[in-house]
XYZ file of C-alpha atoms in Angstrom:
523
model
C 54.825 130.942 233.420
C 51.789 129.006 232.179
C 48.930 131.019 233.636
C 50.603 132.106 236.870
C 49.427 135.541 238.007
C 51.648 137.952 239.877
C 49.440 137.608 242.963
C 45.916 136.542 243.780
C 45.135 139.777 245.610
C 42.625 141.444 243.274
C 41.793 144.277 245.650
C 44.652 146.475 244.492
C 44.689 148.601 241.353
C 46.687 147.186 238.428
C 50.255 148.429 238.155
C 51.377 150.309 235.083
C 53.205 148.100 232.590
C 56.939 148.281 233.187
C 58.020 146.763 229.874
C 56.684 145.819 226.474
C 56.340 142.227 227.620
C 54.373 143.017 230.773
C 52.233 145.377 228.720
C 50.995 142.435 226.661
C 49.063 141.258 229.711
C 48.660 144.464 231.695
C 44.897 143.954 231.937
C 45.356 141.033 234.342
C 48.147 142.499 236.451
C 47.436 142.440 240.169
C 50.797 143.653 241.447
C 50.260 145.720 244.613
C 51.030 149.424 244.262
C 50.673 150.709 247.830
C 53.624 152.556 249.326
C 53.570 150.182 252.274
C 53.989 147.187 249.986
C 56.790 148.898 248.064
C 58.663 149.713 251.268
C 58.197 146.197 252.614
C 59.253 144.275 249.497
C 62.206 146.594 248.994
C 63.725 145.973 252.420
C 65.018 143.092 254.491
C 67.337 141.582 251.895
C 70.807 140.242 252.702
C 73.795 141.987 251.159
C 75.071 140.324 248.001
C 78.465 138.709 248.390
C 79.765 138.614 244.833
C 83.528 138.675 244.356
C 84.511 139.673 240.845
C 85.539 136.730 238.632
C 88.721 136.315 236.675
C 88.367 136.730 232.932
C 86.918 133.658 231.239
C 88.969 131.706 228.707
C 87.161 133.156 225.705
C 87.913 136.784 226.640
C 91.426 136.946 225.194
C 90.320 135.285 221.959
C 87.400 137.694 221.640
C 89.728 140.659 222.125
C 91.958 139.434 219.299
C 88.929 139.060 217.032
C 87.842 142.609 217.859
C 91.295 143.826 216.878
C 90.885 142.276 213.437
C 87.489 143.899 212.963
C 88.909 147.221 214.129
C 91.676 147.019 211.533
C 89.107 146.370 208.800
C 87.076 149.511 209.609
C 89.469 152.274 210.704
C 87.741 155.420 211.931
C 84.237 153.954 211.730
C 81.872 153.415 214.629
C 80.573 149.830 214.721
C 77.350 148.871 216.507
C 76.894 145.140 217.085
C 73.717 144.085 218.914
C 73.150 140.760 220.621
C 69.469 140.962 219.726
C 66.525 140.886 222.080
C 63.838 138.465 223.185
C 61.524 137.244 220.419
C 57.830 136.759 221.084
C 56.472 133.233 220.848
C 52.897 133.868 221.935
C 51.335 136.747 223.877
C 53.614 137.274 226.902
C 55.850 134.254 226.330
C 59.132 134.461 224.444
C 61.482 132.041 222.791
C 64.632 131.247 224.794
C 67.143 133.981 224.145
C 70.252 133.297 222.091
C 72.680 136.082 221.231
C 73.558 136.758 217.597
C 76.581 134.691 216.604
C 78.721 137.674 215.562
C 78.064 139.313 218.929
C 79.031 136.109 220.753
C 82.166 135.800 218.628
C 83.375 139.315 219.453
C 82.504 139.300 223.158
C 83.016 135.706 224.273
C 79.570 135.839 225.878
C 77.708 132.591 225.315
C 74.489 131.155 226.731
C 74.584 133.612 229.646
C 74.531 136.722 227.433
C 71.983 139.374 228.345
C 69.089 140.146 225.969
C 69.302 143.609 224.469
C 73.069 143.892 224.964
C 75.035 145.904 222.396
C 78.766 145.925 221.636
C 80.042 149.270 220.375
C 83.471 149.731 218.817
C 84.150 153.453 219.031
C 87.004 154.788 216.842
C 89.861 156.144 218.907
C 92.046 158.810 217.323
C 93.697 157.785 214.078
C 93.735 154.037 214.649
C 91.989 151.411 216.674
C 88.718 151.298 218.561
C 87.556 151.325 222.168
C 85.182 148.437 222.866
C 82.257 148.970 225.232
C 79.533 146.510 226.088
C 76.145 148.029 226.898
C 73.463 146.056 228.727
C 70.794 146.616 231.363
C 72.329 147.059 234.778
C 70.346 145.021 237.251
C 67.969 147.034 239.365
C 68.257 147.230 243.124
C 65.781 145.347 245.266
C 64.337 148.674 246.346
C 63.086 149.362 242.791
C 59.791 148.435 241.167
C 61.660 146.622 238.376
C 62.887 144.018 240.849
C 59.438 142.605 241.600
C 57.063 144.036 238.971
C 58.851 143.508 235.665
C 58.451 139.906 234.474
C 60.833 140.482 231.562
C 63.934 141.517 233.490
C 63.015 141.678 237.184
C 65.150 139.363 239.288
C 62.130 138.256 241.344
C 60.812 136.743 238.079
C 63.818 135.540 236.113
C 66.484 135.116 238.778
C 69.815 136.849 239.411
C 71.273 139.025 236.682
C 74.919 140.062 236.371
C 76.155 143.496 237.322
C 78.140 145.753 235.010
C 81.212 145.218 237.185
C 80.838 141.445 237.097
C 80.591 141.285 233.299
C 83.451 143.760 232.857
C 85.715 141.444 234.859
C 84.305 138.243 233.340
C 84.742 139.339 229.699
C 87.649 141.755 230.206
C 85.766 144.553 228.471
C 84.414 147.949 229.515
C 80.703 147.965 230.337
C 78.020 150.641 230.540
C 74.327 150.668 231.301
C 72.097 150.243 228.284
C 70.452 153.560 229.072
C 73.658 155.282 227.997
C 73.455 153.835 224.506
C 71.351 156.829 223.474
C 74.525 158.923 223.635
C 76.078 156.610 221.044
C 73.034 156.965 218.807
C 73.275 160.755 219.158
C 76.836 160.588 217.777
C 75.962 158.362 214.813
C 77.239 159.688 211.472
C 77.048 158.355 207.943
C 80.167 156.244 208.434
C 78.649 154.381 211.399
C 77.886 150.728 210.642
C 75.399 148.421 212.324
C 74.917 144.658 212.196
C 71.468 144.962 210.657
C 69.986 141.510 211.156
C 70.584 141.294 214.896
C 68.100 143.878 216.228
C 65.520 145.476 213.935
C 64.541 148.198 216.403
C 68.100 149.343 217.037
C 68.901 149.176 213.325
C 65.977 151.499 212.645
C 67.323 153.965 215.206
C 70.731 153.923 213.559
C 69.202 154.381 210.105
C 67.242 157.437 211.228
C 70.294 158.872 212.991
C 72.425 158.479 209.856
C 69.815 160.163 207.697
C 69.470 162.987 210.206
C 73.238 163.476 210.349
C 73.527 163.539 206.564
C 70.697 166.039 206.281
C 72.264 168.302 208.900
C 75.599 168.112 207.112
C 73.958 169.065 203.837
C 72.232 172.039 205.441
C 75.363 173.201 207.251
C 77.296 173.331 203.971
C 74.573 175.369 202.239
C 73.759 172.438 199.994
C 70.113 172.255 200.869
C 69.122 172.708 197.243
C 71.244 169.779 196.099
C 69.625 166.359 195.809
C 70.099 164.318 198.949
C 69.489 160.677 199.674
C 70.878 157.992 201.908
C 69.893 154.435 201.178
C 69.638 152.070 204.082
C 69.035 148.350 204.148
C 69.649 145.860 201.394
C 72.726 143.837 200.571
C 74.809 146.439 198.740
C 75.297 149.156 201.330
C 78.136 149.491 203.870
C 76.371 147.514 206.578
C 76.506 144.523 204.264
C 80.283 144.818 204.174
C 80.361 144.695 207.986
C 78.251 141.514 207.968
C 80.568 139.941 205.384
C 83.713 140.781 207.349
C 82.237 139.371 210.555
C 81.225 136.207 208.699
C 84.580 135.761 206.972
C 86.399 136.274 210.266
C 84.953 132.940 211.388
C 86.137 130.925 208.375
C 89.327 129.900 210.206
C 88.776 128.823 213.792
C 91.146 129.672 216.626
C 92.202 127.202 219.322
C 89.307 128.114 221.627
C 86.750 127.561 218.893
C 88.139 124.155 217.959
C 88.112 123.120 221.614
C 84.480 124.181 221.977
C 83.501 122.268 218.852
C 85.077 119.181 220.397
C 82.953 119.767 223.512
C 79.801 119.974 221.390
C 80.713 116.873 219.386
C 81.470 114.829 222.524
C 78.050 115.743 223.937
C 76.412 114.847 220.629
C 78.073 111.435 220.721
C 76.534 110.854 224.148
C 73.145 111.968 222.860
C 73.234 109.542 219.936
C 74.122 106.677 222.263
C 71.257 107.506 224.596
C 68.815 107.499 221.697
C 69.805 103.937 220.877
C 69.370 102.906 224.513
C 65.759 104.102 224.313
C 64.871 102.123 221.169
C 62.396 99.826 222.983
C 60.385 102.840 224.113
C 60.869 104.603 220.771
C 59.403 101.724 218.799
C 56.480 101.349 221.212
C 55.217 104.909 220.797
C 52.937 106.007 217.968
C 55.135 109.070 217.468
C 58.450 107.425 218.164
C 60.343 110.097 216.235
C 59.298 112.531 218.975
C 60.900 110.295 221.580
C 64.166 110.371 219.619
C 63.969 114.149 219.456
C 63.219 114.421 223.176
C 65.970 112.057 224.308
C 68.561 113.936 222.302
C 67.244 117.317 223.465
C 67.618 116.187 227.076
C 71.318 115.515 226.526
C 71.695 118.864 224.761
C 70.229 120.687 227.765
C 72.278 118.665 230.245
C 75.615 119.138 228.504
C 75.104 122.451 226.722
C 72.770 125.324 225.978
C 70.350 123.549 223.642
C 70.254 121.770 220.316
C 72.144 123.705 217.672
C 69.253 123.417 215.195
C 65.972 121.563 214.863
C 66.811 117.878 215.124
C 65.882 115.643 212.190
C 64.618 112.325 213.548
C 63.418 110.737 210.331
C 62.300 107.118 210.288
C 61.373 105.022 207.263
C 60.287 107.120 204.252
C 60.636 110.330 206.272
C 64.409 109.853 205.863
C 63.998 110.845 202.217
C 62.803 114.328 203.284
C 65.933 116.420 203.678
C 64.735 118.748 206.440
C 62.139 116.591 208.165
C 61.676 118.313 211.552
C 58.035 117.493 212.316
C 59.307 114.267 213.841
C 55.828 112.868 214.392
C 56.051 109.448 212.745
C 56.431 105.903 214.069
C 59.734 104.064 214.270
C 59.249 100.579 212.892
C 61.666 97.609 213.067
C 63.003 96.920 209.570
C 63.172 100.627 208.735
C 66.111 103.004 208.915
C 66.326 106.057 211.154
C 68.203 109.087 209.872
C 69.194 111.168 212.912
C 70.707 114.572 212.099
C 71.355 116.435 215.335
C 73.917 118.491 217.203
C 74.423 119.791 220.728
C 75.070 123.514 221.082
C 77.604 124.062 223.866
C 77.185 126.853 226.419
C 79.711 128.777 224.336
C 77.135 128.505 221.475
C 79.391 126.402 219.225
C 77.437 123.522 217.723
C 78.039 120.065 216.351
C 76.227 118.830 213.229
C 76.295 115.058 212.843
C 74.148 112.508 211.015
C 73.983 108.765 211.380
C 71.537 106.401 209.679
C 70.905 103.197 211.595
C 68.654 100.137 211.235
C 65.981 100.028 213.918
C 66.307 96.261 214.378
C 70.120 96.292 214.296
C 70.557 94.798 210.830
C 70.568 96.483 207.425
C 68.655 94.742 204.693
C 70.609 93.900 201.555
C 69.360 97.001 199.728
C 69.711 99.254 202.768
C 73.319 98.159 203.182
C 74.015 98.708 199.476
C 72.773 102.306 199.723
C 74.542 102.894 203.037
C 77.913 101.680 201.780
C 77.616 103.830 198.645
C 77.070 106.916 200.805
C 79.950 105.943 203.085
C 82.215 105.534 200.060
C 81.256 109.031 198.911
C 81.975 110.462 202.374
C 85.346 108.739 202.569
C 86.287 109.913 199.069
C 85.525 113.506 200.018
C 87.450 113.267 203.290
C 90.463 111.756 201.534
C 91.157 114.930 199.533
C 90.837 117.424 202.404
C 94.040 119.319 203.081
C 95.175 122.945 202.968
C 95.402 124.280 199.428
C 92.466 122.541 197.781
C 89.414 124.540 196.691
C 86.406 124.020 198.947
C 84.102 122.995 196.095
C 86.418 120.034 195.329
C 85.106 118.280 198.446
C 81.620 118.215 196.948
C 82.960 117.117 193.577
C 84.754 114.134 195.114
C 81.575 112.927 196.779
C 79.489 113.492 193.662
C 81.823 111.385 191.556
C 80.965 108.402 193.754
C 77.233 109.169 193.817
C 77.160 109.419 190.014
C 79.101 106.190 189.600
C 76.917 104.216 192.004
C 73.581 105.407 190.634
C 74.824 104.731 187.092
C 75.928 101.208 188.060
C 72.478 100.561 189.480
C 70.892 101.652 186.212
C 69.126 104.727 187.599
C 70.622 107.280 185.177
C 69.738 107.841 181.513
C 73.441 108.419 180.751
C 76.822 107.223 181.987
C 78.311 108.519 185.227
C 80.852 110.551 183.255
C 78.127 112.211 181.184
C 75.963 112.844 184.237
C 78.833 114.703 185.936
C 78.904 117.248 183.103
C 77.539 120.629 184.252
C 74.594 120.542 181.841
C 73.491 117.053 182.916
C 73.754 116.294 186.676
C 71.100 113.552 186.566
C 72.546 111.877 189.655
C 71.635 114.964 191.680
C 68.002 113.825 191.587
C 68.979 111.504 194.425
C 71.102 114.062 196.331
C 70.070 117.634 195.660
C 71.929 119.197 198.597
C 75.583 120.131 198.901
C 78.203 117.960 200.553
C 79.785 120.485 202.898
C 79.217 123.687 204.828
C 81.290 125.539 207.386
C 80.480 124.891 211.035
C 80.938 126.914 214.212
C 78.697 129.320 216.108
C 76.095 128.749 213.396
C 75.293 125.324 212.066
C 75.711 126.866 208.593
C 78.548 129.127 209.674
C 80.081 132.000 207.724
C 77.061 132.078 205.398
C 77.567 135.749 204.469
C 81.157 135.241 203.349
C 81.881 136.038 199.720
C 81.633 133.141 197.274
C 85.285 133.509 196.364
C 86.195 132.858 200.001
C 83.583 130.177 200.653
C 82.565 127.857 197.815
C 85.456 128.946 195.595
C 87.809 129.583 198.505
C 91.097 127.867 199.216
C 90.909 125.532 202.202
C 93.107 126.556 205.135
C 94.238 124.869 208.331
C 91.802 125.681 211.122
C 88.680 125.513 208.979
C 85.900 123.265 210.252
C 83.209 121.998 207.933
C 80.881 119.074 207.437
C 81.074 116.240 204.951
C 77.546 114.879 204.482
C 76.690 113.017 201.297
C 73.437 111.116 201.069
C 71.098 109.187 198.825
C 67.346 109.686 199.001
C 64.879 107.584 197.064
C 61.394 109.003 197.447
C 58.579 106.481 198.042
C 56.938 107.393 194.724
C 60.085 107.665 192.588
C 59.478 105.472 189.551
C 63.068 105.882 188.290
C 64.306 103.361 190.872
C 63.252 99.774 191.606
C 60.542 99.312 194.218
C 62.951 97.884 196.780
C 64.907 101.186 196.840
C 61.877 103.413 197.285
C 61.477 104.988 200.718
C 65.147 104.555 201.656
C 67.079 107.634 202.746
C 70.667 107.561 204.006
C 72.963 110.378 205.073
C 76.314 110.161 206.851
C 77.639 113.429 208.221
C 80.856 114.181 210.054
C 82.551 117.340 211.323
C 85.992 117.846 209.805
C 88.910 119.945 211.062
C 91.532 120.930 208.492
C 95.015 120.439 209.948
C 98.411 121.661 208.774
C 98.948 118.628 206.558
C 95.530 117.024 206.148
C 92.325 116.693 208.131
C 90.867 115.210 211.307
C 87.394 113.730 211.522
C 86.262 115.182 214.848
C 83.233 112.880 215.013
C 84.990 109.668 213.974
C 84.324 108.009 217.325
C 80.640 107.744 216.470
C 80.287 104.439 214.536
C 80.314 104.962 210.770
C 80.717 101.690 208.880
C 77.709 99.427 208.367
C 79.186 96.712 210.581
C 80.046 99.216 213.325
C 76.579 100.743 213.268
C 74.876 97.358 213.463
C 77.001 96.390 216.461
C 76.309 99.796 218.036
C 72.548 99.368 217.769
C 72.586 95.754 219.004
C 74.802 96.615 221.960
C 72.955 99.731 223.054
C 70.520 97.963 225.356
C 73.109 95.899 227.205
């Protein structure tokens, strides 16, 4: 809260820290501690009038996803944290965003509570009982209400009740304080989503080791060697992460609808950037203006940007992940804008357009742009159920190899360069052409290779197609007029029953369309 103290009354003794966060700055706390103050601040509040909501749209889809996870791990307890706040500096934190697997299995999006944990408890021979644990809000007669800057409602605003969330998500809820009973029941078959919450994962690890040791002692096997490895990629928790990742490879109807929401907002954001070009070109750090304009749309229409926006002008466009965004935007240069709005459901778009600042591509800029567009169109043309995912990349690379060979940039022919032991054309495009898209901008990243890169494409998959050409300013293998030009065109593709749909096709793509788009933006 940028230097704001709890109160300016320094005559009272400092209150005891009520959370880890408040403890970071306990030495400057001036919260009153007198009984009179406590009685006064805890009284005189109107009754809350909060009718319980109907279940949100995502609840039924989340329940079906939980059923699939349950079937994959019969008889095993599954602990799936949302994660907690992450420190940015001293007593300030980054904005909270729940882990994607947690959001997928609960339907809780941007309004998810930090520290929440989903537990799937095995029930009898088959199935699981799902329970969502999170901090019940404290009453206004408690010290937490006014003295805890991390979770007190006086500080951060209203928080949902257990009953409200149970109705909203159609799932049983319990106070987070009861999670200790789950930890007490942890056995060696219990699995945890390791990457979501390091502290909780450590508790589960210790509980599993303790259980295994007790089992060994109870069976008179104390003299036998005992060990239980935790962590790493090859233990059972890794299998849980893979299953949760692979579950998202094919999107359901709700997910596709939310991706459309994110893409529509991203389209608006791109248009607003172009409308601000006069201001963008007048600022020393015009790339920052691009970033800020797009971020405003992301916050208006969604939760945030889905990833750090790349607003790369001129030679910065040749840097694949340029996120410093601190350069000027100069007429005559190109701007490569790679950005996506993350909807309140946490599904994100991922779209790139490369446009001329002055509304007209130069002859060389247009030549590079149209080569990249041809590669993108060639990749899109083969997308349909039944192909292997890696074929999308191969189709784009065939065009990139042919174009760079035609321009005389390769030491061999295009056909030779495409051989696995050559790949000279990749100097100018070292990244891949496609990745899955959803709750994560690089979704399903923990899926097995045989289901991802070598997997068969299915209807309902959503992935990007994003070829590019990048000629570094000091690359002596290309003529001087090509140096410093970077172009990428990226679209979000839905695989349909008999082909594919370009979900972002409404955003201008051809060179002529982009030029007209830029010229018309200020009208």
